[in-house]
Amino acid sequence: MKKVVYYIVYALWYLLSLLPFCIHYLFSDFVYLILYRLIGYRVKVVRQNLTSSFPEKSETEIREIERRFYHRLCDYFVETVKMTTMSRSQMRRHMVFKGTDTVNACVTEGQSCAVYLGHTINWEWITSLPLWVSEKAQCGQLYHALENEAFDKLFLRLRERWGAECIPLVDILRKTIEYKRKQQPTVFGYLGDQVPHWNNIHHWCWFLNHDTPVMTGTERIAIKNRQAIFFLEVTQKKRGYYEAEFKLITRTPEQLKEYEATDIYHQMLEASIRRQPELWLWSHNRWKRTREEFDRRFQVVDGKVVPREGVEEE
């Protein structure tokens, strides 16, 4: 039955993807009216995030960013469907990568690359990176399984279509070590702007006007394997056309101070968001964990985060 459901979902998805871009964007405009104007999907979260992140902006400016964000979010949905049947030449026209010469230089010298990404629309199209980098590199990205098995299988198929490998979070360290032993250079993408679990909070940084708990695993993996670290900035040139530029943070992460690479990434991501705020995923409750709650419920013992005695689980 699960296979039947998957094939039905995939068949419908595939047929929809055959429609031209103009039809997809007409549908996106319609969904925008339903999602934003009629239902108000997560509007309170989006507005609160925007208001607290940009206290210097007026209510009119906040509403304008909010409106543009929902347009881009709806475009993300239809563009993800469309990528199912996009040709290589189409994909290269709609998602252009810059700065790959530096990445390819690292790969040629046998050095793997850790690439910091953000939830910047359209992050699904970034999986087309193998069309731009050296064939000597194994590309990949961290993958979180979706609850719905049919859609999980569908998105795995989409994200691996161009040759990038989807790697579950629990397997990433093993995979990097495995490729290192094979002397296989890798270019792996990491979405570093996610909310860490309580027991994985080891560092906080000032990000978009918030005291923010941040993921530090990417930095640790890069240091352990002496990988070059990049930030990939995505900008939108016009509707349906994006540019992703690699910006080198360091080729020697072991020489940086602890969490310095993580801090630099968040500074670069914030600067990028401020240039095109409508492209970031504002509907995500990024600041649901606070330092006050962390200090009340947890303590760090021998480098590990453990619950405080006498504090009940919440």
PDB file of C-alpha atoms in Angstrom:
ATOM      1  CA  MET A   1       0.000   0.000   0.000  1.00  0.00           C
ATOM      2  CA  LYS A   2       2.845   2.421   0.805  1.00  0.00           C
ATOM      3  CA  LYS A   3       4.366   1.792  -2.615  1.00  0.00           C
ATOM      4  CA  VAL A   4       0.986   2.384  -4.265  1.00  0.00           C
ATOM      5  CA  VAL A   5       0.572   5.688  -2.418  1.00  0.00           C
ATOM      6  CA  TYR A   6       4.071   6.759  -3.425  1.00  0.00           C
ATOM      7  CA  TYR A   7       3.533   5.988  -7.107  1.00  0.00           C
ATOM      8  CA  ILE A   8       0.204   7.830  -7.121  1.00  0.00           C
ATOM      9  CA  VAL A   9       1.777  10.888  -5.450  1.00  0.00           C
ATOM     10  CA  TYR A  10       4.785  10.789  -7.762  1.00  0.00           C
ATOM     11  CA  ALA A  11       2.645  10.415 -10.886  1.00  0.00           C
ATOM     12  CA  LEU A  12       0.517  13.443  -9.987  1.00  0.00           C
ATOM     13  CA  TRP A  13       3.611  15.439  -8.999  1.00  0.00           C
ATOM     14  CA  TYR A  14       5.332  14.504 -12.264  1.00  0.00           C
ATOM     15  CA  LEU A  15       2.350  15.503 -14.411  1.00  0.00           C
ATOM     16  CA  LEU A  16       2.095  18.861 -12.646  1.00  0.00           C
ATOM     17  CA  SER A  17       5.805  19.468 -13.191  1.00  0.00           C
ATOM     18  CA  LEU A  18       5.296  19.250 -16.966  1.00  0.00           C
ATOM     19  CA  LEU A  19       3.289  22.472 -16.934  1.00  0.00           C
ATOM     20  CA  PRO A  20       5.204  25.586 -18.105  1.00  0.00           C
ATOM     21  CA  PHE A  21       6.626  28.044 -15.584  1.00  0.00           C
ATOM     22  CA  CYS A  22       3.946  30.637 -16.375  1.00  0.00           C
ATOM     23  CA  ILE A  23       1.201  28.256 -15.240  1.00  0.00           C
ATOM     24  CA  HIS A  24       3.120  27.353 -12.103  1.00  0.00           C
ATOM     25  CA  TYR A  25       3.463  31.010 -11.168  1.00  0.00           C
ATOM     26  CA  LEU A  26      -0.227  31.672 -11.816  1.00  0.00           C
ATOM     27  CA  PHE A  27      -0.960  28.848  -9.418  1.00  0.00           C
ATOM     28  CA  SER A  28       1.553  30.311  -6.954  1.00  0.00           C
ATOM     29  CA  ASP A  29      -0.282  33.652  -7.048  1.00  0.00           C
ATOM     30  CA  PHE A  30      -3.548  31.847  -6.324  1.00  0.00           C
ATOM     31  CA  VAL A  31      -2.036  29.890  -3.422  1.00  0.00           C
ATOM     32  CA  TYR A  32      -0.630  33.161  -2.061  1.00  0.00           C
ATOM     33  CA  LEU A  33      -4.148  34.600  -1.818  1.00  0.00           C
ATOM     34  CA  ILE A  34      -5.371  31.504   0.031  1.00  0.00           C
ATOM     35  CA  LEU A  35      -2.338  30.977   2.254  1.00  0.00           C
ATOM     36  CA  TYR A  36      -1.709  34.587   3.246  1.00  0.00           C
ATOM     37  CA  ARG A  37      -4.848  36.628   2.625  1.00  0.00           C
ATOM     38  CA  LEU A  38      -7.496  34.028   3.513  1.00  0.00           C
ATOM     39  CA  ILE A  39      -5.953  31.536   5.952  1.00  0.00           C
ATOM     40  CA  GLY A  40      -3.152  33.679   7.362  1.00  0.00           C
ATOM     41  CA  TYR A  41      -0.778  30.716   7.646  1.00  0.00           C
ATOM     42  CA  ARG A  42       1.617  31.408  10.549  1.00  0.00           C
ATOM     43  CA  VAL A  43       1.215  35.161  10.082  1.00  0.00           C
ATOM     44  CA  LYS A  44       1.640  35.804  13.812  1.00  0.00           C
ATOM     45  CA  VAL A  45       4.982  33.954  13.861  1.00  0.00           C
ATOM     46  CA  VAL A  46       6.202  35.694  10.703  1.00  0.00           C
ATOM     47  CA  ARG A  47       5.185  39.163  11.898  1.00  0.00           C
ATOM     48  CA  GLN A  48       6.711  38.654  15.344  1.00  0.00           C
ATOM     49  CA  ASN A  49       9.979  37.396  13.825  1.00  0.00           C
ATOM     50  CA  LEU A  50      10.177  40.337  11.424  1.00  0.00           C
ATOM     51  CA  THR A  51       9.262  42.934  14.037  1.00  0.00           C
ATOM     52  CA  SER A  52      11.788  41.685  16.595  1.00  0.00           C
ATOM     53  CA  SER A  53      14.515  41.226  13.977  1.00  0.00           C
ATOM     54  CA  PHE A  54      14.088  44.681  12.431  1.00  0.00           C
ATOM     55  CA  PRO A  55      13.041  47.045  15.250  1.00  0.00           C
ATOM     56  CA  GLU A  56      14.268  49.982  13.148  1.00  0.00           C
ATOM     57  CA  LYS A  57      11.657  49.336  10.438  1.00  0.00           C
ATOM     58  CA  SER A  58       8.185  50.834  10.371  1.00  0.00           C
ATOM     59  CA  GLU A  59       5.010  48.751  10.422  1.00  0.00           C
ATOM     60  CA  THR A  60       4.519  49.546   6.731  1.00  0.00           C
ATOM     61  CA  GLU A  61       8.002  48.233   5.895  1.00  0.00           C
ATOM     62  CA  ILE A  62       7.418  45.083   7.966  1.00  0.00           C
ATOM     63  CA  ARG A  63       4.124  44.381   6.177  1.00  0.00           C
ATOM     64  CA  GLU A  64       5.808  44.838   2.798  1.00  0.00           C
ATOM     65  CA  ILE A  65       8.554  42.317   3.665  1.00  0.00           C
ATOM     66  CA  GLU A  66       5.868  39.988   5.010  1.00  0.00           C
ATOM     67  CA  ARG A  67       3.865  40.217   1.785  1.00  0.00           C
ATOM     68  CA  ARG A  68       6.938  39.572  -0.389  1.00  0.00           C
ATOM     69  CA  PHE A  69       7.949  36.643   1.821  1.00  0.00           C
ATOM     70  CA  TYR A  70       4.628  34.859   1.296  1.00  0.00           C
ATOM     71  CA  HIS A  71       4.945  35.370  -2.461  1.00  0.00           C
ATOM     72  CA  ARG A  72       8.419  33.806  -2.395  1.00  0.00           C
ATOM     73  CA  LEU A  73       7.203  30.956  -0.158  1.00  0.00           C
ATOM     74  CA  CYS A  74       4.468  30.072  -2.632  1.00  0.00           C
ATOM     75  CA  ASP A  75       6.982  30.286  -5.479  1.00  0.00           C
ATOM     76  CA  TYR A  76       9.170  27.847  -3.537  1.00  0.00           C
ATOM     77  CA  PHE A  77       6.347  25.287  -3.554  1.00  0.00           C
ATOM     78  CA  VAL A  78       5.746  25.415  -7.314  1.00  0.00           C
ATOM     79  CA  GLU A  79       9.456  25.638  -8.156  1.00  0.00           C
ATOM     80  CA  THR A  80      10.053  22.474  -6.134  1.00  0.00           C
ATOM     81  CA  VAL A  81       7.387  20.688  -8.170  1.00  0.00           C
ATOM     82  CA  LYS A  82       8.803  22.066 -11.421  1.00  0.00           C
ATOM     83  CA  MET A  83      12.349  20.833 -10.732  1.00  0.00           C
ATOM     84  CA  THR A  84      11.101  17.244 -11.157  1.00  0.00           C
ATOM     85  CA  THR A  85      11.294  17.512 -14.943  1.00  0.00           C
ATOM     86  CA  MET A  86      13.625  20.460 -15.492  1.00  0.00           C
ATOM     87  CA  SER A  87      16.440  19.659 -17.908  1.00  0.00           C
ATOM     88  CA  ARG A  88      20.098  20.216 -17.039  1.00  0.00           C
ATOM     89  CA  SER A  89      20.221  23.327 -19.238  1.00  0.00           C
ATOM     90  CA  GLN A  90      17.042  24.711 -17.652  1.00  0.00           C
ATOM     91  CA  MET A  91      18.382  24.113 -14.180  1.00  0.00           C
ATOM     92  CA  ARG A  92      21.667  25.831 -15.016  1.00  0.00           C
ATOM     93  CA  ARG A  93      19.808  28.867 -16.353  1.00  0.00           C
ATOM     94  CA  HIS A  94      17.523  29.196 -13.347  1.00  0.00           C
ATOM     95  CA  MET A  95      20.098  28.442 -10.614  1.00  0.00           C
ATOM     96  CA  VAL A  96      23.532  29.878 -11.346  1.00  0.00           C
ATOM     97  CA  PHE A  97      26.498  29.194  -9.064  1.00  0.00           C
ATOM     98  CA  LYS A  98      29.405  31.636  -8.754  1.00  0.00           C
ATOM     99  CA  GLY A  99      32.737  31.219  -7.004  1.00  0.00           C
ATOM    100  CA  THR A 100      32.973  27.548  -7.918  1.00  0.00           C
ATOM    101  CA  ASP A 101      36.556  28.096  -9.104  1.00  0.00           C
ATOM    102  CA  THR A 102      37.673  28.327  -5.472  1.00  0.00           C
ATOM    103  CA  VAL A 103      35.692  25.228  -4.559  1.00  0.00           C
ATOM    104  CA  ASN A 104      37.160  23.326  -7.500  1.00  0.00           C
ATOM    105  CA  ALA A 105      40.671  24.440  -6.500  1.00  0.00           C
ATOM    106  CA  CYS A 106      40.145  22.880  -3.073  1.00  0.00           C
ATOM    107  CA  VAL A 107      38.807  19.685  -4.624  1.00  0.00           C
ATOM    108  CA  THR A 108      41.728  19.481  -7.071  1.00  0.00           C
ATOM    109  CA  GLU A 109      44.133  19.703  -4.128  1.00  0.00           C
ATOM    110  CA  GLY A 110      42.241  16.927  -2.354  1.00  0.00           C
ATOM    111  CA  GLN A 111      40.577  19.154   0.242  1.00  0.00           C
ATOM    112  CA  SER A 112      36.909  18.644   1.067  1.00  0.00           C
ATOM    113  CA  CYS A 113      34.536  21.577   1.589  1.00  0.00           C
ATOM    114  CA  ALA A 114      31.893  22.252   4.220  1.00  0.00           C
ATOM    115  CA  VAL A 115      29.315  24.706   2.876  1.00  0.00           C
ATOM    116  CA  TYR A 116      27.108  26.690   5.254  1.00  0.00           C
ATOM    117  CA  LEU A 117      23.621  27.274   3.861  1.00  0.00           C
ATOM    118  CA  GLY A 118      20.592  29.110   5.175  1.00  0.00           C
ATOM    119  CA  HIS A 119      16.874  28.502   4.688  1.00  0.00           C
ATOM    120  CA  THR A 120      16.979  30.958   1.811  1.00  0.00           C
ATOM    121  CA  ILE A 121      14.529  30.379  -1.032  1.00  0.00           C
ATOM    122  CA  ASN A 122      15.029  28.339  -3.135  1.00  0.00           C
ATOM    123  CA  TRP A 123      17.190  25.949  -1.142  1.00  0.00           C
ATOM    124  CA  GLU A 124      15.851  22.882  -2.985  1.00  0.00           C
ATOM    125  CA  TRP A 125      17.435  24.042  -6.247  1.00  0.00           C
ATOM    126  CA  ILE A 126      20.841  24.160  -4.549  1.00  0.00           C
ATOM    127  CA  THR A 127      20.894  20.376  -4.940  1.00  0.00           C
ATOM    128  CA  SER A 128      21.799  21.066  -8.589  1.00  0.00           C
ATOM    129  CA  LEU A 129      25.331  21.977  -7.439  1.00  0.00           C
ATOM    130  CA  PRO A 130      26.861  18.831  -9.060  1.00  0.00           C
ATOM    131  CA  LEU A 131      26.109  20.473 -12.421  1.00  0.00           C
ATOM    132  CA  TRP A 132      28.658  23.193 -11.556  1.00  0.00           C
ATOM    133  CA  VAL A 133      31.524  21.686  -9.558  1.00  0.00           C
ATOM    134  CA  SER A 134      34.322  19.313 -10.496  1.00  0.00           C
ATOM    135  CA  GLU A 135      33.344  15.723 -11.208  1.00  0.00           C
ATOM    136  CA  LYS A 136      36.076  14.753  -8.755  1.00  0.00           C
ATOM    137  CA  ALA A 137      33.875  15.970  -5.885  1.00  0.00           C
ATOM    138  CA  GLN A 138      31.096  14.019  -4.207  1.00  0.00           C
ATOM    139  CA  CYS A 139      28.356  16.523  -3.410  1.00  0.00           C
ATOM    140  CA  GLY A 140      25.798  16.031  -0.665  1.00  0.00           C
ATOM    141  CA  GLN A 141      23.591  17.608   1.953  1.00  0.00           C
ATOM    142  CA  LEU A 142      22.238  16.757   5.382  1.00  0.00           C
ATOM    143  CA  TYR A 143      18.787  15.231   5.209  1.00  0.00           C
ATOM    144  CA  HIS A 144      15.965  15.103   7.761  1.00  0.00           C
ATOM    145  CA  ALA A 145      13.395  12.416   6.962  1.00  0.00           C
ATOM    146  CA  LEU A 146       9.825  13.627   6.447  1.00  0.00           C
ATOM    147  CA  GLU A 147       7.061  12.048   8.508  1.00  0.00           C
ATOM    148  CA  ASN A 148       5.005  11.125   5.455  1.00  0.00           C
ATOM    149  CA  GLU A 149       6.807   8.190   3.832  1.00  0.00           C
ATOM    150  CA  ALA A 150       5.518   8.884   0.318  1.00  0.00           C
ATOM    151  CA  PHE A 151       6.701  12.505   0.384  1.00  0.00           C
ATOM    152  CA  ASP A 152       9.937  11.500   2.092  1.00  0.00           C
ATOM    153  CA  LYS A 153      10.724   9.115  -0.771  1.00  0.00           C
ATOM    154  CA  LEU A 154       9.673  11.743  -3.311  1.00  0.00           C
ATOM    155  CA  PHE A 155      11.919  14.461  -1.872  1.00  0.00           C
ATOM    156  CA  LEU A 156      14.847  12.057  -1.633  1.00  0.00           C
ATOM    157  CA  ARG A 157      14.405  11.350  -5.333  1.00  0.00           C
ATOM    158  CA  LEU A 158      14.242  15.072  -6.140  1.00  0.00           C
ATOM    159  CA  ARG A 159      17.242  16.071  -4.038  1.00  0.00           C
ATOM    160  CA  GLU A 160      19.444  13.300  -5.385  1.00  0.00           C
ATOM    161  CA  ARG A 161      18.395  13.777  -9.004  1.00  0.00           C
ATOM    162  CA  TRP A 162      21.528  15.692 -10.011  1.00  0.00           C
ATOM    163  CA  GLY A 163      23.974  13.444  -8.160  1.00  0.00           C
ATOM    164  CA  ALA A 164      24.070  14.978  -4.676  1.00  0.00           C
ATOM    165  CA  GLU A 165      23.823  12.474  -1.843  1.00  0.00           C
ATOM    166  CA  CYS A 166      21.276  12.967   0.960  1.00  0.00           C
ATOM    167  CA  ILE A 167      22.875  12.059   4.289  1.00  0.00           C
ATOM    168  CA  PRO A 168      20.906  11.598   7.544  1.00  0.00           C
ATOM    169  CA  LEU A 169      22.202  13.736  10.407  1.00  0.00           C
ATOM    170  CA  VAL A 170      23.203  10.705  12.482  1.00  0.00           C
ATOM    171  CA  ASP A 171      25.426   9.461   9.636  1.00  0.00           C
ATOM    172  CA  ILE A 172      27.219  12.662   8.641  1.00  0.00           C
ATOM    173  CA  LEU A 173      30.370  12.209  10.754  1.00  0.00           C
ATOM    174  CA  ARG A 174      30.736   8.577   9.674  1.00  0.00           C
ATOM    175  CA  LYS A 175      30.266   9.589   6.032  1.00  0.00           C
ATOM    176  CA  THR A 176      32.872  12.351   6.129  1.00  0.00           C
ATOM    177  CA  ILE A 177      35.425  10.023   7.716  1.00  0.00           C
ATOM    178  CA  GLU A 178      34.557   7.291   5.220  1.00  0.00           C
ATOM    179  CA  TYR A 179      35.131   9.587   2.240  1.00  0.00           C
ATOM    180  CA  LYS A 180      38.333  10.919   3.793  1.00  0.00           C
ATOM    181  CA  ARG A 181      39.718   7.390   4.076  1.00  0.00           C
ATOM    182  CA  LYS A 182      38.896   6.846   0.403  1.00  0.00           C
ATOM    183  CA  GLN A 183      40.683  10.135  -0.413  1.00  0.00           C
ATOM    184  CA  GLN A 184      37.444  11.284  -2.011  1.00  0.00           C
ATOM    185  CA  PRO A 185      36.973  15.088  -1.794  1.00  0.00           C
ATOM    186  CA  THR A 186      33.452  16.093  -0.792  1.00  0.00           C
ATOM    187  CA  VAL A 187      31.359  19.241  -1.000  1.00  0.00           C
ATOM    188  CA  PHE A 188      28.656  18.902   1.643  1.00  0.00           C
ATOM    189  CA  GLY A 189      25.992  21.503   2.429  1.00  0.00           C
ATOM    190  CA  TYR A 190      24.818  22.204   5.982  1.00  0.00           C
ATOM    191  CA  LEU A 191      21.713  24.216   6.890  1.00  0.00           C
ATOM    192  CA  GLY A 192      23.222  25.967   9.883  1.00  0.00           C
ATOM    193  CA  ASP A 193      20.295  28.228  10.821  1.00  0.00           C
ATOM    194  CA  GLN A 194      18.160  25.537  12.443  1.00  0.00           C
ATOM    195  CA  VAL A 195      17.176  25.388  16.119  1.00  0.00           C
ATOM    196  CA  PRO A 196      19.431  22.973  18.030  1.00  0.00           C
ATOM    197  CA  HIS A 197      17.959  20.573  20.564  1.00  0.00           C
ATOM    198  CA  TRP A 198      18.510  21.563  24.179  1.00  0.00           C
ATOM    199  CA  ASN A 199      21.276  18.996  24.686  1.00  0.00           C
ATOM    200  CA  ASN A 200      23.116  20.303  21.596  1.00  0.00           C
ATOM    201  CA  ILE A 201      23.280  23.939  22.659  1.00  0.00           C
ATOM    202  CA  HIS A 202      26.949  24.778  23.225  1.00  0.00           C
ATOM    203  CA  HIS A 203      27.130  28.288  21.840  1.00  0.00           C
ATOM    204  CA  TRP A 204      25.015  31.437  21.478  1.00  0.00           C
ATOM    205  CA  CYS A 205      25.489  34.330  19.103  1.00  0.00           C
ATOM    206  CA  TRP A 206      23.791  37.658  18.401  1.00  0.00           C
ATOM    207  CA  PHE A 207      21.785  37.040  15.249  1.00  0.00           C
ATOM    208  CA  LEU A 208      19.078  39.318  13.821  1.00  0.00           C
ATOM    209  CA  ASN A 209      18.704  41.213  17.080  1.00  0.00           C
ATOM    210  CA  HIS A 210      18.291  38.014  19.136  1.00  0.00           C
ATOM    211  CA  ASP A 211      20.454  36.057  21.555  1.00  0.00           C
ATOM    212  CA  THR A 212      20.403  32.872  19.481  1.00  0.00           C
ATOM    213  CA  PRO A 213      21.396  29.255  20.219  1.00  0.00           C
ATOM    214  CA  VAL A 214      23.252  27.915  17.188  1.00  0.00           C
ATOM    215  CA  MET A 215      24.362  24.621  15.661  1.00  0.00           C
ATOM    216  CA  THR A 216      28.097  23.987  16.023  1.00  0.00           C
ATOM    217  CA  GLY A 217      28.406  20.532  14.459  1.00  0.00           C
ATOM    218  CA  THR A 218      29.460  21.825  11.041  1.00  0.00           C
ATOM    219  CA  GLU A 219      32.441  23.620  12.500  1.00  0.00           C
ATOM    220  CA  ARG A 220      33.510  20.560  14.496  1.00  0.00           C
ATOM    221  CA  ILE A 221      33.278  18.296  11.444  1.00  0.00           C
ATOM    222  CA  ALA A 222      35.269  20.760   9.308  1.00  0.00           C
ATOM    223  CA  ILE A 223      38.011  21.055  11.937  1.00  0.00           C
ATOM    224  CA  LYS A 224      38.220  17.286  12.480  1.00  0.00           C
ATOM    225  CA  ASN A 225      38.612  16.690   8.746  1.00  0.00           C
ATOM    226  CA  ARG A 226      40.519  19.910   7.927  1.00  0.00           C
ATOM    227  CA  GLN A 227      37.930  21.001   5.393  1.00  0.00           C
ATOM    228  CA  ALA A 228      37.608  24.388   3.740  1.00  0.00           C
ATOM    229  CA  ILE A 229      34.547  26.279   5.006  1.00  0.00           C
ATOM    230  CA  PHE A 230      32.335  28.335   2.699  1.00  0.00           C
ATOM    231  CA  PHE A 231      29.160  30.350   3.012  1.00  0.00           C
ATOM    232  CA  LEU A 232      26.767  30.047   0.085  1.00  0.00           C
ATOM    233  CA  GLU A 233      24.793  33.250  -0.404  1.00  0.00           C
ATOM    234  CA  VAL A 234      21.613  32.928  -2.469  1.00  0.00           C
ATOM    235  CA  THR A 235      20.060  35.975  -4.137  1.00  0.00           C
ATOM    236  CA  GLN A 236      17.105  36.297  -6.474  1.00  0.00           C
ATOM    237  CA  LYS A 237      17.742  38.081  -9.764  1.00  0.00           C
ATOM    238  CA  LYS A 238      14.131  37.888 -10.946  1.00  0.00           C
ATOM    239  CA  ARG A 239      11.221  35.549 -10.469  1.00  0.00           C
ATOM    240  CA  GLY A 240      12.419  31.987 -10.930  1.00  0.00           C
ATOM    241  CA  TYR A 241      16.075  32.949 -11.383  1.00  0.00           C
ATOM    242  CA  TYR A 242      18.595  32.666  -8.559  1.00  0.00           C
ATOM    243  CA  GLU A 243      22.306  33.111  -8.061  1.00  0.00           C
ATOM    244  CA  ALA A 244      24.292  31.231  -5.421  1.00  0.00           C
ATOM    245  CA  GLU A 245      27.765  32.562  -4.656  1.00  0.00           C
ATOM    246  CA  PHE A 246      30.428  30.684  -2.695  1.00  0.00           C
ATOM    247  CA  LYS A 247      32.220  32.919  -0.197  1.00  0.00           C
ATOM    248  CA  LEU A 248      35.286  31.433   1.448  1.00  0.00           C
ATOM    249  CA  ILE A 249      35.430  31.661   5.237  1.00  0.00           C
ATOM    250  CA  THR A 250      38.654  29.704   5.723  1.00  0.00           C
ATOM    251  CA  ARG A 251      40.693  26.823   4.350  1.00  0.00           C
ATOM    252  CA  THR A 252      42.316  26.240   7.745  1.00  0.00           C
ATOM    253  CA  PRO A 253      39.462  26.030  10.286  1.00  0.00           C
ATOM    254  CA  GLU A 254      41.777  24.466  12.863  1.00  0.00           C
ATOM    255  CA  GLN A 255      43.560  27.825  13.122  1.00  0.00           C
ATOM    256  CA  LEU A 256      40.412  29.736  14.130  1.00  0.00           C
ATOM    257  CA  LYS A 257      39.205  30.247  17.671  1.00  0.00           C
ATOM    258  CA  GLU A 258      36.479  27.972  18.976  1.00  0.00           C
ATOM    259  CA  TYR A 259      33.112  28.848  17.363  1.00  0.00           C
ATOM    260  CA  GLU A 260      34.699  31.605  15.281  1.00  0.00           C
ATOM    261  CA  ALA A 261      33.632  29.988  11.990  1.00  0.00           C
ATOM    262  CA  THR A 262      30.102  29.576  13.357  1.00  0.00           C
ATOM    263  CA  ASP A 263      29.970  33.253  14.321  1.00  0.00           C
ATOM    264  CA  ILE A 264      31.304  34.369  10.930  1.00  0.00           C
ATOM    265  CA  TYR A 265      28.665  32.279   9.169  1.00  0.00           C
ATOM    266  CA  HIS A 266      25.843  33.879  11.152  1.00  0.00           C
ATOM    267  CA  GLN A 267      27.233  37.350  10.474  1.00  0.00           C
ATOM    268  CA  MET A 268      27.363  36.625   6.749  1.00  0.00           C
ATOM    269  CA  LEU A 269      23.900  35.070   6.769  1.00  0.00           C
ATOM    270  CA  GLU A 270      22.434  38.075   8.591  1.00  0.00           C
ATOM    271  CA  ALA A 271      24.017  40.478   6.096  1.00  0.00           C
ATOM    272  CA  SER A 272      22.521  38.427   3.270  1.00  0.00           C
ATOM    273  CA  ILE A 273      19.082  38.369   4.909  1.00  0.00           C
ATOM    274  CA  ARG A 274      19.130  42.121   5.387  1.00  0.00           C
ATOM    275  CA  ARG A 275      19.802  42.570   1.658  1.00  0.00           C
ATOM    276  CA  GLN A 276      16.830  40.394   0.609  1.00  0.00           C
ATOM    277  CA  PRO A 277      14.777  39.646   3.747  1.00  0.00           C
ATOM    278  CA  GLU A 278      11.850  38.168   1.820  1.00  0.00           C
ATOM    279  CA  LEU A 279      13.963  35.132   0.844  1.00  0.00           C
ATOM    280  CA  TRP A 280      14.491  33.765   4.373  1.00  0.00           C
ATOM    281  CA  LEU A 281      12.100  31.321   6.046  1.00  0.00           C
ATOM    282  CA  TRP A 282      10.382  33.636   8.545  1.00  0.00           C
ATOM    283  CA  SER A 283       7.589  31.140   9.281  1.00  0.00           C
ATOM    284  CA  HIS A 284      10.098  29.029  11.224  1.00  0.00           C
ATOM    285  CA  ASN A 285       9.969  29.670  14.994  1.00  0.00           C
ATOM    286  CA  ARG A 286      13.722  30.264  15.165  1.00  0.00           C
ATOM    287  CA  TRP A 287      13.845  31.788  18.655  1.00  0.00           C
ATOM    288  CA  LYS A 288      11.671  29.392  20.648  1.00  0.00           C
ATOM    289  CA  ARG A 289      14.606  28.471  22.906  1.00  0.00           C
ATOM    290  CA  THR A 290      15.949  31.226  25.163  1.00  0.00           C
ATOM    291  CA  ARG A 291      19.099  31.488  27.227  1.00  0.00           C
ATOM    292  CA  GLU A 292      17.008  32.140  30.353  1.00  0.00           C
ATOM    293  CA  GLU A 293      15.150  28.844  29.957  1.00  0.00           C
ATOM    294  CA  PHE A 294      18.364  27.022  29.129  1.00  0.00           C
ATOM    295  CA  ASP A 295      20.094  28.338  32.263  1.00  0.00           C
ATOM    296  CA  ARG A 296      17.068  27.391  34.368  1.00  0.00           C
ATOM    297  CA  ARG A 297      16.746  23.839  33.059  1.00  0.00           C
ATOM    298  CA  PHE A 298      20.266  22.780  32.052  1.00  0.00           C
ATOM    299  CA  GLN A 299      23.927  22.952  32.987  1.00  0.00           C
ATOM    300  CA  VAL A 300      27.164  22.090  31.216  1.00  0.00           C
ATOM    301  CA  VAL A 301      29.215  19.328  32.858  1.00  0.00           C
ATOM    302  CA  ASP A 302      32.494  18.223  31.264  1.00  0.00           C
ATOM    303  CA  GLY A 303      31.405  19.766  27.969  1.00  0.00           C
ATOM    304  CA  LYS A 304      28.025  18.015  27.948  1.00  0.00           C
ATOM    305  CA  VAL A 305      24.616  19.596  28.424  1.00  0.00           C
ATOM    306  CA  VAL A 306      22.692  17.823  31.183  1.00  0.00           C
ATOM    307  CA  PRO A 307      19.417  18.627  33.017  1.00  0.00           C
ATOM    308  CA  ARG A 308      19.716  20.364  36.360  1.00  0.00           C
ATOM    309  CA  GLU A 309      18.789  18.285  39.386  1.00  0.00           C
ATOM    310  CA  GLY A 310      15.277  18.858  40.614  1.00  0.00           C
ATOM    311  CA  VAL A 311      14.075  20.405  37.358  1.00  0.00           C
ATOM    312  CA  GLU A 312      11.189  18.491  35.834  1.00  0.00           C
ATOM    313  CA  GLU A 313      11.179  17.618  32.140  1.00  0.00           C
ATOM    314  CA  GLU A 314       9.046  19.963  30.037  1.00  0.00           C
TER     315      GLU A 314
END
